[in-house]
Each structure stands twice: as C-alpha cells, then as structure tokens.
Amino acid sequence: MKRFIPLYLVLTLSYALNAQNNISEILAAGLVAAQEYSDSYTTPAGESFVTNLSTGWYDDAKSLNKWQFELSLKGQATFSPDDQRNFVLDPQRYAQIIQDEYDSSGNPPARIEVSFADGSTNPRNIATALGVNNPSEFLIIRAVDQTTGLLIEDTPIELGQGLENENVDFIPTVFLQAGLGLGGGLEIKARFVPKIQVDEAKTSLYGGAVQWEITKLFEDESGNSAFPLRLAALGGLTKVDAEYDFRDGVMVDGVNQTIEVQSTSFTFAAITSTRWNVFNLFAGVNYVTGSTESDLLGTYTVSSESILFPGSATFEDPLSVRADVDMIMTTVGAKLNLGPASLVTSYTFSEYSTANAGLAFRF
C-alpha cells in the first residue's frame, strides 16, 4: 500500500495484507485464539468506518426547491483516538485458550506456554488495524512435555501491523452525492461510487437519504418566515461492499480464498441552520447505528510439523468479525454560496471524529 489507491479500500487492504502475511501462523494457533485476536485487531477500524459513512449527508437545513438538482463531491476523514489504535493482549489468556483447544485435539500431553519475544508474559498494548507495532511484536507459543519438562516446540507468530504503519492516521472516503428537491420541503439524496478494482481488491459504495425541511410549514408563499432558523429532519443509509481475492493457493493451499467486508450505517439527524443568503452556519444532532462485518472465506489447508498442528488441517470460512456502532454524534459546519456553486466544511464530534469538505453545484 505504498501508492495512492481509492481511499475507502485502506481498511480492506490493511486487514487483507495482514491476513495474507500471517494466515498460516494465525490459524496454526487454533481457531478460538485466531478469532479472539481478529476481534480485537479489527473491531476499532470497523467502528471507525461506520462512523465515517454516517457523516456528510447534510450541509444545510434548507431543502432544494422543487425539481432543483445538486451534485456534490465530498471528501471526509475520520480520526481515531489513541486508545483505539491498540488493545491489551494478555499472553496468559491466549495460553489458556490454546491449551484448551490443544487438549481436545488428541495430541500427546503437553503444557502450552505463551509469551512475547522478550520472554514477558505480562499484558501489553498491541496494534489494532488502526495502529502500529514499533518495534514489531511477536508471540512465542511453546509446547513443553508434561512429563520431562523439555521443550517440544517453539512457534513464533508475528502480530499484525495497522494503518499507522502505512503512515495513514485516519479512515478516508471520497464520493459523489446528488440531491433532488421534490417540493413541500422534501429532498432525496443519493451517494455512489461504482465498483472499482485495484489489484486483488474491489469495492463499491452507495446510499440514499430523505431530508424534510420542517420550517417550510411556517413559510408564506414568498418563502418568508418569522422563525429565525431553519429546522429539518433527515434519515439516511450508506453501504460499502468490498472484497479482497487472495488468489487461490498463493499464501496457503485452498480454494475461493477471499476477505469480504460489508459496512452499513444508518443516520437519523435533527438539523438547524441560519437563513442568510450567501454564508450560512449549520448544526445537527445525529443518531447513528450500523455495523462492519469482515469474513475470511474459502478453504485453507495448513501443513505443519509443529506440535500444535502436526500434519495438516483444513479450515472452511474460518474467521468472521463484526463491529457494531450505536452512538450520538454532533455536527457543526459552514456553507458559502457562490451563485450556483457552494463550498462546505463541517466537523462531526464523536468517539471517532470526522472532518468533511465538499464542493457542490446546483442546477
């Protein structure tokens, strides 16, 4: 990921490239441990992505006039707090998880020990998909003979890096958004990015919303109102479908090996704005709910001589991670009207705050 790519691919690519580099090692630690690590590693990025998709729906409480059309180019960046760029990994917890799975495997009796590369078994902060391990971090899984106490196996697993390792400090999106006035204060909106493929990754973005300017009810036929502010309500849906194709057999034997990411966000907003002609301020309170689901699909045959996985084992659709979001966000912004064009900027405050900028043309 050293070159510029369509920005909303970075989440998929980061997770996919980490999985591609470490899939044999991760699965060799057992499915339960692999699922636990994947949940902790991926969830903050999934939450950040839902937050990003939920913003940018409005830049005014004023709805377009009947049959008036607006086309906007929008870009936004969602920033993650420091505490979401890492998670606490406890080697002793993973030792117990792997021990339980090993004991049920029918292999010769052994005691499983897990530590970091420096020998520490104390919990420490490890990168999520948003962070970075500097220096790189490894887990060492040891199998010790229960009778003799002799070391049977030493298996190192390199822990995944995140977006910060690629000098990306935020989740970005760029998309086109269109609006059409229906009259009576109603406006429908749509956002869309066609399916794009970059190397083995492909993605698409689409969504729709309805905005109703409530204060239209109190305006006279000339559009004048004694109420100093405009008020509106909005409901919107945004969805991203992304897929990364590993190319069967390149990283590990198997077929139909892909990562699929589906992110869906619902936004419900109460909006207010000024009634000035050229320059306006706007603000909104938003309720956001949604989810990001990341699935490692296909069959994966891991061959190994290790005590943890003697011989080979085949996994089908081995990992699935879901991040759910349910939060209240607030938005403030400004809009400058320059004839048929408008410049807009806004900032949305939440656990994952988002900056937004846009250029719009009305017809």
XYZ file of C-alpha atoms in Angstrom:
363
model
C 0.000 0.000 0.000
C 2.782 2.427 -0.821
C 0.977 4.145 -3.690
C -2.232 6.164 -3.656
C -5.310 3.977 -4.014
C -9.052 4.679 -3.750
C -9.120 5.704 -0.126
C -12.020 3.639 1.141
C -10.032 0.480 0.229
C -7.489 1.001 3.007
C -9.496 -0.814 5.670
C -9.992 -3.876 3.486
C -6.420 -3.893 2.239
C -4.873 -3.482 5.683
C -6.816 -6.409 7.094
C -6.230 -8.488 3.964
C -2.493 -7.890 3.762
C -2.070 -8.722 7.438
C -4.039 -11.930 6.968
C -2.100 -12.819 3.828
C 1.233 -12.487 5.603
C 0.254 -14.383 8.760
C -2.649 -16.687 7.890
C -0.755 -19.960 8.389
C 0.635 -18.842 11.743
C -2.671 -17.391 12.958
C -4.686 -20.498 12.093
C -1.958 -22.758 13.467
C -2.599 -21.242 16.896
C -6.146 -22.631 16.748
C -9.451 -21.168 15.627
C -10.507 -19.886 19.048
C -7.281 -17.921 19.555
C -7.366 -16.701 15.941
C -10.951 -15.444 16.369
C -10.107 -13.700 19.654
C -7.138 -11.901 18.106
C -9.076 -10.971 14.945
C -11.916 -9.473 17.019
C -9.521 -7.261 18.991
C -7.450 -6.309 15.945
C -10.288 -5.417 13.562
C -13.164 -4.009 15.667
C -11.896 -0.397 16.120
C -11.365 0.008 12.360
C -14.853 -1.348 11.705
C -16.359 1.127 14.170
C -14.391 3.983 12.618
C -15.565 3.038 9.133
C -19.251 3.042 10.148
C -18.787 6.464 11.749
C -17.183 7.782 8.570
C -20.001 6.538 6.340
C -22.621 8.135 8.606
C -21.406 11.711 8.112
C -21.627 14.218 5.274
C -25.317 13.766 4.492
C -26.307 17.413 5.006
C -24.818 20.888 4.687
C -27.931 22.954 5.396
C -31.404 22.609 6.889
C -32.780 24.174 3.697
C -34.096 21.640 1.209
C -33.735 22.127 -2.534
C -36.612 23.748 -4.399
C -38.946 21.522 -6.396
C -37.026 19.748 -9.203
C -33.828 21.578 -8.308
C -30.800 19.289 -8.637
C -27.485 19.417 -6.770
C -24.295 17.436 -7.394
C -21.535 17.379 -4.763
C -18.034 15.983 -4.496
C -17.346 15.145 -0.861
C -14.244 14.066 0.989
C -14.006 13.188 4.647
C -11.531 11.795 7.138
C -12.360 10.015 10.396
C -9.791 10.208 13.184
C -9.382 7.520 15.822
C -8.490 8.186 19.466
C -5.201 6.799 20.735
C -6.920 4.176 22.887
C -8.498 2.614 19.769
C -5.152 2.199 17.996
C -4.098 -0.564 20.323
C -5.551 -3.242 22.563
C -4.229 -5.104 25.580
C -3.041 -8.603 24.712
C -2.587 -10.985 27.652
C -0.282 -13.923 26.771
C -1.581 -15.967 29.706
C -5.146 -15.741 28.402
C -4.011 -16.966 24.993
C -2.035 -19.753 26.663
C -5.238 -20.987 28.308
C -7.243 -20.704 25.070
C -4.642 -22.641 23.070
C -4.192 -25.167 25.891
C -7.910 -25.953 25.937
C -8.004 -26.420 22.168
C -4.806 -28.499 22.230
C -6.117 -30.781 24.993
C -9.174 -31.600 22.889
C -7.090 -32.382 19.785
C -5.898 -35.855 20.847
C -2.210 -34.899 20.613
C 0.371 -36.157 23.173
C 0.101 -34.394 26.569
C 1.905 -31.055 26.638
C 1.824 -27.789 28.568
C 1.259 -24.696 26.422
C 3.112 -21.509 27.317
C 2.710 -18.155 25.549
C 4.963 -15.112 25.903
C 6.172 -12.149 23.923
C 9.510 -12.418 22.097
C 11.362 -10.878 25.050
C 10.024 -13.593 27.360
C 7.462 -11.387 29.124
C 4.066 -12.856 29.957
C 2.671 -9.545 31.210
C -0.161 -7.933 29.196
C 0.903 -5.142 26.842
C -0.562 -2.843 24.203
C -0.604 -4.297 20.676
C -1.651 -2.556 17.439
C -5.192 -2.768 16.125
C -5.890 -2.317 12.396
C -5.595 1.443 13.061
C -2.249 1.396 14.870
C 1.379 0.296 14.628
C 3.720 -2.030 16.494
C 7.045 -0.226 16.815
C 9.120 -2.330 17.083
C 7.383 -5.382 15.614
C 5.775 -7.693 18.147
C 5.831 -11.497 18.219
C 4.031 -14.079 20.314
C 6.024 -17.203 21.118
C 3.941 -20.344 21.637
C 5.823 -23.123 23.425
C 4.800 -26.726 23.901
C 6.506 -28.348 26.910
C 6.432 -32.089 27.645
C 4.357 -32.563 30.797
C 6.482 -35.492 31.996
C 10.043 -34.336 31.340
C 9.547 -30.578 31.216
C 11.565 -30.489 27.999
C 10.736 -28.010 25.269
C 8.983 -29.765 22.398
C 8.178 -26.835 20.106
C 8.781 -23.085 19.794
C 6.367 -21.355 17.378
C 6.771 -17.587 16.748
C 3.781 -15.615 15.413
C 4.275 -12.061 14.146
C 1.407 -9.805 15.217
C -0.240 -7.647 12.565
C 0.533 -4.020 11.822
C -2.195 -1.434 11.169
C -2.835 1.628 9.014
C -0.464 3.787 11.051
C 2.361 1.554 9.835
C 1.469 2.787 6.315
C 1.520 6.427 7.526
C -2.287 6.581 7.367
C -3.684 8.212 10.513
C -7.366 8.296 9.556
C -10.123 6.466 7.686
C -10.855 8.458 4.491
C -13.645 8.384 1.905
C -14.311 10.302 -1.308
C -17.646 10.044 -3.123
C -20.232 11.821 -5.265
C -23.540 12.845 -3.708
C -26.647 14.107 -5.507
C -29.830 15.765 -4.259
C -33.217 16.417 -5.861
C -35.945 18.685 -4.486
C -39.474 17.266 -4.537
C -41.333 20.280 -3.186
C -43.028 20.750 0.164
C -39.636 20.815 1.897
C -38.753 17.276 0.791
C -35.399 16.387 -0.756
C -33.999 12.994 -1.711
C -30.255 12.346 -1.746
C -28.030 9.615 -3.148
C -24.317 8.870 -2.851
C -22.496 6.493 -5.132
C -19.096 5.155 -6.132
C -19.139 2.475 -8.850
C -17.386 -0.830 -8.313
C -13.638 -0.179 -8.535
C -10.887 -2.804 -8.667
C -7.276 -2.196 -7.613
C -5.102 -5.295 -7.929
C -6.944 -8.013 -5.969
C -9.262 -5.578 -4.143
C -12.623 -4.330 -5.382
C -15.243 -2.186 -3.701
C -18.395 -0.137 -4.218
C -20.239 2.490 -2.158
C -23.872 3.547 -2.373
C -26.540 5.093 -0.181
C -29.693 7.174 -0.014
C -31.389 9.670 2.296
C -34.524 11.783 2.685
C -34.469 15.273 4.208
C -37.558 17.241 5.218
C -37.391 20.952 5.991
C -39.910 21.257 8.820
C -39.955 25.069 8.892
C -41.420 25.081 5.362
C -44.728 24.593 7.160
C -44.417 28.097 8.638
C -43.372 29.997 5.488
C -45.661 32.140 3.367
C -45.926 31.811 -0.409
C -42.844 34.030 -0.846
C -40.747 31.772 1.388
C -40.618 34.275 4.251
C -40.886 33.168 7.857
C -40.827 34.857 11.231
C -38.782 31.941 12.542
C -35.067 32.984 12.522
C -33.657 29.497 11.869
C -34.444 26.606 9.567
C -35.186 23.176 11.039
C -35.047 19.823 9.236
C -35.026 16.082 9.833
C -33.033 13.515 7.851
C -32.753 9.746 7.589
C -30.026 8.073 5.533
C -28.394 4.737 4.712
C -24.865 4.128 3.389
C -23.402 0.761 2.424
C -19.937 -0.354 1.301
C -19.195 -3.772 -0.193
C -15.527 -4.700 -0.525
C -13.646 -7.858 -1.403
C -10.008 -8.914 -1.485
C -9.122 -12.006 -3.533
C -6.055 -13.818 -2.223
C -5.606 -15.789 -5.470
C -6.077 -19.419 -4.520
C -3.024 -21.223 -3.175
C -0.667 -18.227 -3.135
C -0.448 -17.935 0.657
C -1.734 -21.366 1.721
C -3.328 -24.288 -0.116
C -7.066 -23.943 -0.681
C -9.782 -22.536 -2.933
C -12.094 -19.489 -3.092
C -9.879 -17.586 -0.656
C -11.196 -14.060 -0.112
C -11.883 -11.458 2.529
C -15.284 -9.798 2.265
C -16.079 -6.586 4.129
C -19.607 -5.191 4.334
C -20.210 -1.947 6.187
C -23.693 -0.484 6.709
C -24.636 2.718 8.522
C -27.999 4.313 9.318
C -28.145 8.024 10.182
C -31.052 9.942 11.718
C -30.456 13.667 12.208
C -32.128 16.802 13.528
C -30.667 19.814 11.676
C -30.767 23.581 12.094
C -29.203 26.368 10.026
C -29.261 30.116 9.546
C -31.322 31.856 6.834
C -28.657 34.142 5.368
C -28.233 34.491 1.609
C -24.505 33.943 0.977
C -22.956 32.461 4.099
C -24.704 30.078 6.486
C -23.899 28.131 9.614
C -25.490 24.771 10.339
C -25.519 22.188 13.121
C -27.068 18.806 13.744
C -27.548 16.060 16.291
C -27.189 12.613 14.743
C -28.159 9.155 15.935
C -26.013 6.563 14.174
C -26.332 2.797 14.150
C -24.612 0.276 11.915
C -22.053 -2.484 11.589
C -18.967 -3.650 9.728
C -18.638 -7.373 9.008
C -15.312 -8.857 7.894
C -15.265 -12.508 6.787
C -12.313 -14.695 5.832
C -13.908 -17.035 3.303
C -12.788 -20.121 1.410
C -10.847 -23.230 2.401
C -7.381 -23.088 3.947
C -5.181 -26.168 4.339
C -2.368 -25.520 6.793
C 0.520 -28.002 6.629
C 2.932 -28.066 9.547
C 5.268 -30.258 11.523
C 4.626 -28.307 14.723
C 3.286 -29.928 17.872
C 0.333 -27.527 17.665
C -0.656 -28.707 14.196
C 1.061 -31.971 13.269
C 0.424 -32.941 9.655
C -2.247 -30.729 8.098
C -5.662 -29.298 8.869
C -8.276 -27.738 6.601
C -10.462 -24.802 7.630
C -13.531 -23.544 5.773
C -14.670 -19.910 6.185
C -12.566 -19.806 9.354
C -12.960 -16.243 10.674
C -15.772 -13.698 10.961
C -15.562 -10.363 12.797
C -18.442 -7.935 13.389
C -18.147 -4.408 14.791
C -21.407 -2.726 15.866
C -21.911 1.009 16.360
C -24.708 2.752 18.249
C -23.969 6.368 19.183
C -24.978 10.029 19.240
C -22.852 12.494 17.247
C -22.996 16.275 16.828
C -22.084 18.193 13.669
C -21.213 21.863 13.130
C -20.354 23.443 9.797
C -20.383 26.371 7.417
C -21.586 26.838 3.828
C -20.576 29.542 1.355
C -22.867 30.070 -1.643
C -21.207 31.421 -4.790
C -24.012 31.585 -7.328
C -24.739 28.026 -8.495
C -21.754 26.662 -6.552
C -21.245 26.094 -2.831
C -18.246 25.369 -0.632
C -18.945 23.397 2.535
C -16.913 22.335 5.525
C -18.038 20.587 8.704
C -16.775 18.665 11.700
C -18.593 15.849 13.478
C -17.794 15.180 17.134
C -17.899 11.603 18.423
C -15.540 8.926 19.704
C -14.262 8.820 16.115
C -14.481 12.466 14.986
C -14.802 13.274 11.271
C -13.774 16.282 9.174
C -15.732 16.874 5.962
C -15.279 19.174 2.967
C -17.304 19.433 -0.220
C -17.909 21.304 -3.456
C -21.493 21.431 -4.760
C -23.199 22.688 -7.927
C -26.945 23.393 -8.200
C -28.907 23.196 -11.446
